[in-house]
Amino acid sequence: MRCSGIMLDISMHGIECDDLRKAYRNVQALDGVSLVADAGKVLALLGSNGSGKTTTVRILTTQVKQDSGTARVCGNDVLREAAAVRKVIGLTAQETHIDKYITGAEYMNLVARLRHIPRKSRKQEITVLLEEFELADKAHIPAGNYSGGMRRRLDIAASLLGSPAILFLDEPSNGLDPHSRKRLWGVIRQRAHEGATILITTQYMEEADALADSIVVLAYGRVIARGTPGELKDQIRGRAVELALSGPEEIAKATAILTALEIQAGPGEDPDALQFVMPLSGITLVELLRHLDAQGVAINDVIARRPTLDEAFLHLTSEVERSVEQALLGAA
Ligand SMILES: Nc1ncnc2c1ncn2[C@@H]1O[C@H](COP(=O)(O)OP(=O)(O)OP(=O)(O)O)[C@@H](O)[C@H]1O
Ligand SMILES: [Mg+2]
């Protein structure tokens, strides 16, 4: 594996953390997070707002210290060898903080100098990155005059300066238009292909599906699922169901019955269809169809299909949220 130009033990992980815990006053932001990411791979960290993604990134990038647990980046401990960690990482933080008076080119130059990129290659690298992120024609305009998406692109471009061995991208595609997002995916794939270890957080399941070799899902500071995108979908394989019904009345009746069974249904592809994900335990699909029939719901057709990553994610997080709510109710 390449870390700062030095070849290290190939068995070493680019990023690894074990049982990370972090509390902010009375909020347990991380409650035992363990994960591993390898060179040449993209790890996507998913989770609802407040689930602990940014806290994990901040610990791994040495901005915040964990209360307990260990984390190593390129083999360096984030607490004891923080300076060595900083040398091998590139970070696009969730929030962009670029001075409004500085131009794109000046900002890139500043970051390149902080990264000790040799003067000889600096100019060339900046030119290539500004072009890659379609900012070349805006290079000499102050960042304050950029649109939000342009500032975001500049921020990402800067984090790639010096081809860091380990890349942390915290919701990088936030605010990017679909074209820019697709271009960013191309850049991320290319960097992984060149051997970088990439940890990305995102709210876009489509993005995780397209990019990630592996996914870790967080909820309440804990890992609630991990695997490849395919493995996560398989966890609820065949359980995404679409029912074709015969009009709004039938839809309302079926929705009420499903809600009573704690199954959340939404509109399907057709106007007269209803779709939902079957619970992992409890009633089976056959039992459910019989139940609906017995209640007088006329079902025209049933399609059971592999869920999308969106459905898998919503399903996993809502199951956890429900069990936490029940635990809280039990404790009250
Ligand atoms: N500096 C801080 N001070 C106090 N609480 C914090 C701080 N940073 C994070 N938290 C809390 O820690 C928890 C995890 O926050 P974190 O920012 O890691 O979530 P996230 O998964 O990145 O969410 P989002 O999707 O909204 O970015 C939240 O409950 C949050 O309110
Ligand atoms: Mg965050």
mmCIF file of C-alpha atoms and ligand atoms in Angstrom:
data_model
loop_
_atom_site.group_PDB
_atom_site.id
_atom_site.type_symbol
_atom_site.label_atom_id
_atom_site.label_comp_id
_atom_site.label_asym_id
_atom_site.label_seq_id
_atom_site.Cartn_x
_atom_site.Cartn_y
_atom_site.Cartn_z
ATOM 1 C CA MET A 1 0.000 0.000 0.000
ATOM 2 C CA ARG A 2 1.197 3.533 -0.785
ATOM 3 C CA CYS A 3 1.387 5.907 2.184
ATOM 4 C CA SER A 4 3.240 9.155 1.590
ATOM 5 C CA GLY A 5 5.452 7.577 -1.042
ATOM 6 C CA ILE A 6 6.605 4.785 1.262
ATOM 7 C CA MET A 7 5.541 1.225 0.522
ATOM 8 C CA LEU A 8 4.125 -0.307 3.637
ATOM 9 C CA ASP A 9 2.903 -3.725 4.628
ATOM 10 C CA ILE A 10 0.170 -4.677 2.148
ATOM 11 C CA SER A 11 -1.790 -6.410 4.892
ATOM 12 C CA MET A 12 -2.271 -3.034 6.579
ATOM 13 C CA HIS A 13 -5.646 -1.347 6.160
ATOM 14 C CA GLY A 14 -5.856 2.208 4.858
ATOM 15 C CA ILE A 15 -8.329 3.067 7.600
ATOM 16 C CA GLU A 16 -9.250 0.959 10.596
ATOM 17 C CA CYS A 17 -10.996 1.809 13.801
ATOM 18 C CA ASP A 18 -12.132 -0.306 16.664
ATOM 19 C CA ASP A 19 -14.873 0.422 19.178
ATOM 20 C CA LEU A 20 -14.758 4.210 18.844
ATOM 21 C CA ARG A 21 -16.770 6.075 21.423
ATOM 22 C CA LYS A 22 -17.348 9.789 21.687
ATOM 23 C CA ALA A 23 -19.783 11.780 23.790
ATOM 24 C CA TYR A 24 -20.630 15.467 23.521
ATOM 25 C CA ARG A 25 -22.090 16.489 26.890
ATOM 26 C CA ASN A 26 -25.160 14.253 27.139
ATOM 27 C CA VAL A 27 -25.128 13.038 23.514
ATOM 28 C CA GLN A 28 -23.429 9.728 22.810
ATOM 29 C CA ALA A 29 -22.364 10.595 19.247
ATOM 30 C CA LEU A 30 -20.419 7.336 18.781
ATOM 31 C CA ASP A 31 -21.216 4.247 20.775
ATOM 32 C CA GLY A 32 -18.676 1.659 19.608
ATOM 33 C CA VAL A 33 -17.939 2.099 15.899
ATOM 34 C CA SER A 34 -15.565 -0.332 14.196
ATOM 35 C CA LEU A 35 -14.762 -0.274 10.499
ATOM 36 C CA VAL A 36 -12.073 -1.042 7.975
ATOM 37 C CA ALA A 37 -11.323 0.446 4.559
ATOM 38 C CA ASP A 38 -8.686 -0.784 2.157
ATOM 39 C CA ALA A 39 -6.467 0.689 -0.522
ATOM 40 C CA GLY A 40 -8.099 0.887 -3.916
ATOM 41 C CA LYS A 41 -11.578 0.664 -2.392
ATOM 42 C CA VAL A 42 -14.436 3.016 -1.595
ATOM 43 C CA LEU A 43 -16.194 2.678 1.752
ATOM 44 C CA ALA A 44 -19.515 4.505 2.077
ATOM 45 C CA LEU A 45 -20.648 5.530 5.534
ATOM 46 C CA LEU A 46 -24.428 5.914 5.597
ATOM 47 C CA GLY A 47 -26.875 6.909 8.289
ATOM 48 C CA SER A 48 -29.637 9.351 9.132
ATOM 49 C CA ASN A 49 -28.865 12.895 10.285
ATOM 50 C CA GLY A 50 -27.043 12.797 13.610
ATOM 51 C CA SER A 51 -26.101 9.113 13.359
ATOM 52 C CA GLY A 52 -22.375 9.839 13.814
ATOM 53 C CA LYS A 53 -20.873 9.979 10.298
ATOM 54 C CA THR A 54 -19.146 13.343 10.632
ATOM 55 C CA THR A 55 -17.972 12.542 14.153
ATOM 56 C CA THR A 56 -16.297 9.400 12.786
ATOM 57 C CA VAL A 57 -14.656 11.418 9.999
ATOM 58 C CA ARG A 58 -13.511 14.091 12.450
ATOM 59 C CA ILE A 59 -11.863 11.513 14.688
ATOM 60 C CA LEU A 60 -10.174 9.754 11.766
ATOM 61 C CA THR A 61 -8.861 13.073 10.460
ATOM 62 C CA THR A 62 -7.512 14.061 13.921
ATOM 63 C CA GLN A 63 -9.829 17.060 14.372
ATOM 64 C CA VAL A 64 -11.518 15.571 17.417
ATOM 65 C CA LYS A 65 -10.261 13.061 19.975
ATOM 66 C CA GLN A 66 -12.257 9.968 20.764
ATOM 67 C CA ASP A 67 -13.124 9.128 24.387
ATOM 68 C CA SER A 68 -12.110 5.508 23.877
ATOM 69 C CA GLY A 69 -11.358 3.001 21.159
ATOM 70 C CA THR A 70 -8.550 3.066 18.620
ATOM 71 C CA ALA A 71 -8.181 4.369 15.087
ATOM 72 C CA ARG A 72 -5.330 4.042 12.630
ATOM 73 C CA VAL A 73 -4.919 5.718 9.262
ATOM 74 C CA CYS A 74 -2.178 4.304 7.039
ATOM 75 C CA GLY A 75 -1.023 2.438 10.124
ATOM 76 C CA ASN A 76 -0.662 5.625 12.187
ATOM 77 C CA ASP A 77 -2.560 6.028 15.424
ATOM 78 C CA VAL A 78 -4.810 9.115 15.244
ATOM 79 C CA LEU A 79 -3.957 10.164 18.805
ATOM 80 C CA ARG A 80 -0.264 9.313 19.103
ATOM 81 C CA GLU A 81 0.764 9.892 15.478
ATOM 82 C CA ALA A 82 -1.626 12.661 14.470
ATOM 83 C CA ALA A 83 0.998 14.585 12.458
ATOM 84 C CA ALA A 84 1.771 11.489 10.365
ATOM 85 C CA VAL A 85 -1.958 10.940 9.781
ATOM 86 C CA ARG A 86 -2.403 14.527 8.581
ATOM 87 C CA LYS A 87 0.360 14.048 6.012
ATOM 88 C CA VAL A 88 -1.412 11.222 4.200
ATOM 89 C CA ILE A 89 -5.010 12.415 4.185
ATOM 90 C CA GLY A 90 -7.163 14.656 2.031
ATOM 91 C CA LEU A 91 -10.436 15.906 3.496
ATOM 92 C CA THR A 92 -13.556 17.467 2.062
ATOM 93 C CA ALA A 93 -15.449 18.490 5.171
ATOM 94 C CA GLN A 94 -19.243 18.620 5.300
ATOM 95 C CA GLU A 95 -19.177 22.432 5.567
ATOM 96 C CA THR A 96 -17.231 24.531 3.072
ATOM 97 C CA HIS A 97 -15.175 27.374 4.546
ATOM 98 C CA ILE A 98 -13.426 29.236 1.747
ATOM 99 C CA ASP A 99 -12.569 32.896 2.158
ATOM 100 C CA LYS A 100 -14.783 34.908 -0.194
ATOM 101 C CA TYR A 101 -11.985 37.250 -1.341
ATOM 102 C CA ILE A 102 -9.600 34.503 -2.468
ATOM 103 C CA THR A 103 -9.784 33.295 -6.085
ATOM 104 C CA GLY A 104 -10.054 29.616 -6.993
ATOM 105 C CA ALA A 105 -6.465 29.522 -8.258
ATOM 106 C CA GLU A 106 -5.156 31.318 -5.135
ATOM 107 C CA TYR A 107 -7.004 28.901 -2.872
ATOM 108 C CA MET A 108 -5.591 25.888 -4.698
ATOM 109 C CA ASN A 109 -2.103 27.430 -4.486
ATOM 110 C CA LEU A 110 -2.457 28.039 -0.776
ATOM 111 C CA VAL A 111 -3.551 24.465 -0.083
ATOM 112 C CA ALA A 112 -0.800 23.103 -2.361
ATOM 113 C CA ARG A 113 1.830 25.050 -0.420
ATOM 114 C CA LEU A 114 0.440 23.871 2.912
ATOM 115 C CA ARG A 115 0.674 20.349 1.538
ATOM 116 C CA HIS A 116 4.322 20.959 0.549
ATOM 117 C CA ILE A 117 3.676 20.064 -3.067
ATOM 118 C CA PRO A 118 6.903 20.900 -4.946
ATOM 119 C CA ARG A 119 6.720 24.175 -6.868
ATOM 120 C CA LYS A 120 7.582 22.337 -10.117
ATOM 121 C CA SER A 121 4.493 20.108 -10.131
ATOM 122 C CA ARG A 122 2.180 22.509 -8.278
ATOM 123 C CA LYS A 123 1.050 24.557 -11.263
ATOM 124 C CA GLN A 124 0.409 21.530 -13.452
ATOM 125 C CA GLU A 125 -1.568 19.715 -10.750
ATOM 126 C CA ILE A 126 -3.719 22.763 -10.024
ATOM 127 C CA THR A 127 -4.457 23.245 -13.727
ATOM 128 C CA VAL A 128 -5.502 19.607 -14.135
ATOM 129 C CA LEU A 129 -7.744 19.652 -11.050
ATOM 130 C CA LEU A 130 -9.432 22.953 -11.959
ATOM 131 C CA GLU A 131 -10.176 21.500 -15.372
ATOM 132 C CA GLU A 132 -11.375 18.196 -13.909
ATOM 133 C CA PHE A 133 -13.876 20.107 -11.773
ATOM 134 C CA GLU A 134 -14.815 22.520 -14.582
ATOM 135 C CA LEU A 135 -13.495 25.574 -12.776
ATOM 136 C CA ALA A 136 -10.686 26.541 -15.173
ATOM 137 C CA ASP A 137 -12.615 29.507 -16.584
ATOM 138 C CA LYS A 138 -13.502 30.672 -13.044
ATOM 139 C CA ALA A 139 -9.979 30.279 -11.650
ATOM 140 C CA HIS A 140 -9.354 34.015 -11.303
ATOM 141 C CA ILE A 141 -12.723 34.996 -9.864
ATOM 142 C CA PRO A 142 -13.061 35.434 -6.059
ATOM 143 C CA ALA A 143 -14.732 32.422 -4.427
ATOM 144 C CA GLY A 144 -17.332 34.804 -2.946
ATOM 145 C CA ASN A 145 -18.692 35.177 -6.483
ATOM 146 C CA TYR A 146 -18.940 31.403 -7.022
ATOM 147 C CA SER A 147 -22.241 29.578 -6.738
ATOM 148 C CA GLY A 148 -22.627 27.115 -3.856
ATOM 149 C CA GLY A 149 -21.961 24.153 -6.151
ATOM 150 C CA MET A 150 -18.825 25.807 -7.582
ATOM 151 C CA ARG A 151 -17.453 26.446 -4.084
ATOM 152 C CA ARG A 152 -18.139 22.821 -3.251
ATOM 153 C CA ARG A 153 -16.259 21.702 -6.364
ATOM 154 C CA LEU A 154 -13.310 23.919 -5.451
ATOM 155 C CA ASP A 155 -13.284 22.449 -1.971
ATOM 156 C CA ILE A 156 -13.233 18.887 -3.326
ATOM 157 C CA ALA A 157 -10.570 19.734 -5.924
ATOM 158 C CA ALA A 158 -8.355 21.167 -3.154
ATOM 159 C CA SER A 159 -8.753 18.032 -1.043
ATOM 160 C CA LEU A 160 -7.320 15.989 -3.929
ATOM 161 C CA LEU A 161 -4.113 18.047 -4.198
ATOM 162 C CA GLY A 162 -1.011 15.943 -3.704
ATOM 163 C CA SER A 163 -2.961 12.719 -4.455
ATOM 164 C CA PRO A 164 -3.500 11.779 -0.812
ATOM 165 C CA ALA A 165 -3.321 8.064 -0.058
ATOM 166 C CA ILE A 166 -6.416 8.355 2.124
ATOM 167 C CA LEU A 167 -9.394 10.470 1.135
ATOM 168 C CA PHE A 168 -12.259 11.499 3.400
ATOM 169 C CA LEU A 169 -15.229 12.993 1.601
ATOM 170 C CA ASP A 170 -18.034 14.068 3.941
ATOM 171 C CA GLU A 171 -21.157 14.460 1.793
ATOM 172 C CA PRO A 172 -19.093 15.766 -1.138
ATOM 173 C CA SER A 173 -21.950 15.765 -3.615
ATOM 174 C CA ASN A 174 -24.176 17.909 -1.433
ATOM 175 C CA GLY A 175 -25.353 20.802 -3.589
ATOM 176 C CA LEU A 176 -23.847 19.469 -6.812
ATOM 177 C CA ASP A 177 -25.988 19.282 -9.932
ATOM 178 C CA PRO A 178 -26.437 15.828 -11.513
ATOM 179 C CA HIS A 179 -23.781 16.479 -14.152
ATOM 180 C CA SER A 180 -21.177 17.569 -11.570
ATOM 181 C CA ARG A 181 -22.120 14.621 -9.370
ATOM 182 C CA LYS A 182 -21.464 12.159 -12.182
ATOM 183 C CA ARG A 183 -18.125 13.838 -12.910
ATOM 184 C CA LEU A 184 -17.231 13.565 -9.222
ATOM 185 C CA TRP A 185 -18.031 9.848 -9.313
ATOM 186 C CA GLY A 186 -15.603 9.486 -12.222
ATOM 187 C CA VAL A 187 -12.873 11.248 -10.233
ATOM 188 C CA ILE A 188 -13.517 9.123 -7.128
ATOM 189 C CA ARG A 189 -13.399 5.900 -9.155
ATOM 190 C CA GLN A 190 -10.170 7.027 -10.794
ATOM 191 C CA ARG A 191 -8.547 7.844 -7.430
ATOM 192 C CA ALA A 192 -9.566 4.463 -6.040
ATOM 193 C CA HIS A 193 -8.234 2.786 -9.177
ATOM 194 C CA GLU A 194 -4.904 4.540 -8.568
ATOM 195 C CA GLY A 195 -4.783 2.990 -5.091
ATOM 196 C CA ALA A 196 -6.304 5.565 -2.744
ATOM 197 C CA THR A 197 -8.407 4.447 0.227
ATOM 198 C CA ILE A 198 -11.636 6.424 0.113
ATOM 199 C CA LEU A 199 -14.209 6.965 2.838
ATOM 200 C CA ILE A 200 -17.274 8.836 1.614
ATOM 201 C CA THR A 201 -20.418 9.779 3.476
ATOM 202 C CA THR A 202 -23.576 10.430 1.526
ATOM 203 C CA GLN A 203 -27.329 10.777 1.808
ATOM 204 C CA TYR A 204 -27.729 9.557 -1.766
ATOM 205 C CA MET A 205 -28.213 5.807 -1.866
ATOM 206 C CA GLU A 206 -27.788 5.870 -5.620
ATOM 207 C CA GLU A 207 -24.317 7.307 -5.034
ATOM 208 C CA ALA A 208 -23.377 4.612 -2.519
ATOM 209 C CA ASP A 209 -24.729 1.977 -4.885
ATOM 210 C CA ALA A 210 -22.722 3.353 -7.793
ATOM 211 C CA LEU A 211 -19.436 3.905 -5.961
ATOM 212 C CA ALA A 212 -19.047 1.807 -2.860
ATOM 213 C CA ASP A 213 -17.206 -1.477 -2.593
ATOM 214 C CA SER A 214 -18.547 -1.714 0.914
ATOM 215 C CA ILE A 215 -21.073 0.126 3.056
ATOM 216 C CA VAL A 216 -21.336 0.714 6.783
ATOM 217 C CA VAL A 217 -24.693 1.938 8.097
ATOM 218 C CA LEU A 218 -24.765 3.902 11.351
ATOM 219 C CA ALA A 219 -27.692 4.630 13.647
ATOM 220 C CA TYR A 220 -27.385 6.294 17.050
ATOM 221 C CA GLY A 221 -23.583 6.047 16.859
ATOM 222 C CA ARG A 222 -23.607 2.300 16.268
ATOM 223 C CA VAL A 223 -23.032 0.147 13.208
ATOM 224 C CA ILE A 224 -26.369 -1.433 12.360
ATOM 225 C CA ALA A 225 -25.394 -3.067 9.065
ATOM 226 C CA ARG A 226 -22.376 -3.588 6.876
ATOM 227 C CA GLY A 227 -21.586 -5.305 3.605
ATOM 228 C CA THR A 228 -21.461 -4.715 -0.109
ATOM 229 C CA PRO A 229 -24.407 -2.853 -1.680
ATOM 230 C CA GLY A 230 -25.636 -6.235 -2.953
ATOM 231 C CA GLU A 231 -25.365 -7.851 0.481
ATOM 232 C CA LEU A 232 -27.388 -5.060 2.080
ATOM 233 C CA LYS A 233 -30.113 -5.442 -0.527
ATOM 234 C CA ASP A 234 -30.034 -9.204 0.036
ATOM 235 C CA GLN A 235 -30.779 -8.704 3.720
ATOM 236 C CA ILE A 236 -34.333 -7.927 2.639
ATOM 237 C CA ARG A 237 -34.237 -9.883 -0.609
ATOM 238 C CA GLY A 238 -37.580 -10.452 -2.275
ATOM 239 C CA ARG A 239 -39.296 -8.439 0.375
ATOM 240 C CA ALA A 240 -39.985 -5.257 -1.560
ATOM 241 C CA VAL A 241 -43.587 -5.664 -2.624
ATOM 242 C CA GLU A 242 -45.802 -3.785 -5.033
ATOM 243 C CA LEU A 243 -49.566 -4.333 -4.998
ATOM 244 C CA ALA A 244 -51.748 -3.303 -7.931
ATOM 245 C CA LEU A 245 -55.153 -2.295 -6.548
ATOM 246 C CA SER A 246 -58.246 -0.950 -8.182
ATOM 247 C CA GLY A 247 -58.556 2.655 -7.138
ATOM 248 C CA PRO A 248 -58.079 5.202 -4.332
ATOM 249 C CA GLU A 249 -60.587 3.546 -1.999
ATOM 250 C CA GLU A 250 -58.783 0.204 -2.129
ATOM 251 C CA ILE A 251 -55.455 2.002 -1.631
ATOM 252 C CA ALA A 252 -56.757 3.796 1.464
ATOM 253 C CA LYS A 253 -58.188 0.557 2.872
ATOM 254 C CA ALA A 254 -54.979 -1.412 2.233
ATOM 255 C CA THR A 255 -52.811 1.417 3.646
ATOM 256 C CA ALA A 256 -54.826 1.436 6.883
ATOM 257 C CA ILE A 257 -54.497 -2.354 7.261
ATOM 258 C CA LEU A 258 -50.752 -2.229 6.567
ATOM 259 C CA THR A 259 -50.250 0.667 9.002
ATOM 260 C CA ALA A 260 -52.015 -1.341 11.712
ATOM 261 C CA LEU A 261 -49.433 -4.070 11.049
ATOM 262 C CA GLU A 262 -46.626 -1.461 11.343
ATOM 263 C CA ILE A 263 -45.828 -1.725 7.632
ATOM 264 C CA GLN A 264 -45.213 1.645 6.029
ATOM 265 C CA ALA A 265 -46.622 1.770 2.513
ATOM 266 C CA GLY A 266 -46.158 4.442 -0.146
ATOM 267 C CA PRO A 267 -47.303 5.061 -3.703
ATOM 268 C CA GLY A 268 -46.059 2.588 -6.292
ATOM 269 C CA GLU A 269 -44.934 3.179 -9.876
ATOM 270 C CA ASP A 270 -48.521 3.122 -11.158
ATOM 271 C CA PRO A 271 -51.164 5.455 -9.695
ATOM 272 C CA ASP A 272 -53.178 2.462 -8.457
ATOM 273 C CA ALA A 273 -50.220 0.704 -6.865
ATOM 274 C CA LEU A 274 -48.902 0.611 -3.340
ATOM 275 C CA GLN A 275 -45.376 -0.397 -2.406
ATOM 276 C CA PHE A 276 -43.747 -1.373 0.842
ATOM 277 C CA VAL A 277 -41.011 -3.510 2.353
ATOM 278 C CA MET A 278 -42.011 -6.594 4.300
ATOM 279 C CA PRO A 279 -40.791 -6.708 7.916
ATOM 280 C CA LEU A 280 -37.802 -8.999 8.543
ATOM 281 C CA SER A 281 -39.770 -11.007 11.064
ATOM 282 C CA GLY A 282 -43.456 -11.566 11.719
ATOM 283 C CA ILE A 283 -46.117 -11.885 9.058
ATOM 284 C CA THR A 284 -45.185 -13.535 5.747
ATOM 285 C CA LEU A 285 -46.216 -12.175 2.372
ATOM 286 C CA VAL A 286 -48.688 -15.019 1.812
ATOM 287 C CA GLU A 287 -50.299 -14.407 5.210
ATOM 288 C CA LEU A 288 -50.477 -10.705 4.477
ATOM 289 C CA LEU A 289 -52.168 -11.238 1.105
ATOM 290 C CA ARG A 290 -54.718 -13.583 2.719
ATOM 291 C CA HIS A 291 -55.351 -11.019 5.452
ATOM 292 C CA LEU A 292 -55.927 -8.206 2.919
ATOM 293 C CA ASP A 293 -58.224 -10.468 0.929
ATOM 294 C CA ALA A 294 -60.200 -11.415 4.037
ATOM 295 C CA GLN A 295 -60.643 -7.705 4.801
ATOM 296 C CA GLY A 296 -62.158 -7.208 1.361
ATOM 297 C CA VAL A 297 -59.225 -5.549 -0.426
ATOM 298 C CA ALA A 298 -59.322 -6.494 -4.122
ATOM 299 C CA ILE A 299 -55.759 -7.185 -5.260
ATOM 300 C CA ASN A 300 -55.199 -7.184 -9.027
ATOM 301 C CA ASP A 301 -51.536 -8.076 -9.079
ATOM 302 C CA VAL A 302 -48.539 -8.614 -6.786
ATOM 303 C CA ILE A 303 -44.898 -8.018 -7.626
ATOM 304 C CA ALA A 304 -42.179 -9.027 -5.171
ATOM 305 C CA ARG A 305 -38.793 -7.714 -6.241
ATOM 306 C CA ARG A 306 -35.276 -7.076 -4.979
ATOM 307 C CA PRO A 307 -35.304 -3.826 -3.026
ATOM 308 C CA THR A 308 -33.363 -0.764 -4.064
ATOM 309 C CA LEU A 309 -30.565 0.407 -1.780
ATOM 310 C CA ASP A 310 -32.846 3.281 -0.742
ATOM 311 C CA GLU A 311 -35.471 0.807 0.450
ATOM 312 C CA ALA A 312 -32.871 -1.382 2.159
ATOM 313 C CA PHE A 313 -31.482 1.656 3.982
ATOM 314 C CA LEU A 314 -34.868 3.033 5.047
ATOM 315 C CA HIS A 315 -35.922 -0.379 6.190
ATOM 316 C CA LEU A 316 -32.790 -0.994 8.257
ATOM 317 C CA THR A 317 -32.853 2.431 9.898
ATOM 318 C CA SER A 318 -36.592 2.441 10.609
ATOM 319 C CA GLU A 319 -36.367 -0.996 12.280
ATOM 320 C CA VAL A 320 -33.627 0.325 14.573
ATOM 321 C CA GLU A 321 -35.495 3.551 15.247
ATOM 322 C CA ARG A 322 -38.607 1.589 16.170
ATOM 323 C CA SER A 323 -36.711 -0.636 18.597
ATOM 324 C CA VAL A 324 -35.009 2.389 20.205
ATOM 325 C CA GLU A 325 -38.391 4.109 20.592
ATOM 326 C CA GLN A 326 -39.804 0.977 22.203
ATOM 327 C CA ALA A 327 -36.825 0.760 24.569
ATOM 328 C CA LEU A 328 -37.312 4.416 25.533
ATOM 329 C CA LEU A 329 -41.044 3.867 26.098
ATOM 330 C CA GLY A 330 -40.213 0.810 28.196
ATOM 331 C CA ALA A 331 -37.782 2.827 30.302
ATOM 332 C CA ALA A 332 -40.267 5.701 30.837
HETATM 333 N N1 LIG B 1 -19.523 19.733 18.387
HETATM 334 C C1 LIG B 1 -20.600 19.110 18.854
HETATM 335 N N2 LIG B 1 -21.150 19.435 20.045
HETATM 336 C C2 LIG B 1 -22.233 18.792 20.546
HETATM 337 N N3 LIG B 1 -22.846 17.767 19.904
HETATM 338 C C3 LIG B 1 -22.355 17.392 18.724
HETATM 339 C C4 LIG B 1 -21.222 18.031 18.125
HETATM 340 N N4 LIG B 1 -20.954 17.426 16.945
HETATM 341 C C5 LIG B 1 -21.892 16.469 16.797
HETATM 342 N N5 LIG B 1 -22.728 16.436 17.849
HETATM 343 C C6 LIG B 1 -23.851 15.504 18.056
HETATM 344 O O1 LIG B 1 -23.373 14.195 17.795
HETATM 345 C C7 LIG B 1 -24.328 13.431 17.058
HETATM 346 C C8 LIG B 1 -23.697 12.925 15.774
HETATM 347 O O2 LIG B 1 -23.453 14.034 14.930
HETATM 348 P P1 LIG B 1 -22.730 13.886 13.520
HETATM 349 O O3 LIG B 1 -22.416 15.269 13.043
HETATM 350 O O4 LIG B 1 -21.593 12.957 13.648
HETATM 351 O O5 LIG B 1 -23.881 13.217 12.646
HETATM 352 P P2 LIG B 1 -23.956 12.935 11.081
HETATM 353 O O6 LIG B 1 -24.246 11.494 10.918
HETATM 354 O O7 LIG B 1 -22.756 13.474 10.408
HETATM 355 O O8 LIG B 1 -25.252 13.767 10.666
HETATM 356 P P3 LIG B 1 -25.599 14.575 9.304
HETATM 357 O O9 LIG B 1 -26.167 13.561 8.343
HETATM 358 O O10 LIG B 1 -26.667 15.531 9.750
HETATM 359 O O11 LIG B 1 -24.374 15.253 8.824
HETATM 360 C C9 LIG B 1 -25.531 14.342 16.874
HETATM 361 O O12 LIG B 1 -26.467 14.052 17.875
HETATM 362 C C10 LIG B 1 -24.964 15.729 17.056
HETATM 363 O O13 LIG B 1 -25.938 16.611 17.558
HETATM 364 MG MG MG B 2 -22.459 14.873 8.948
#
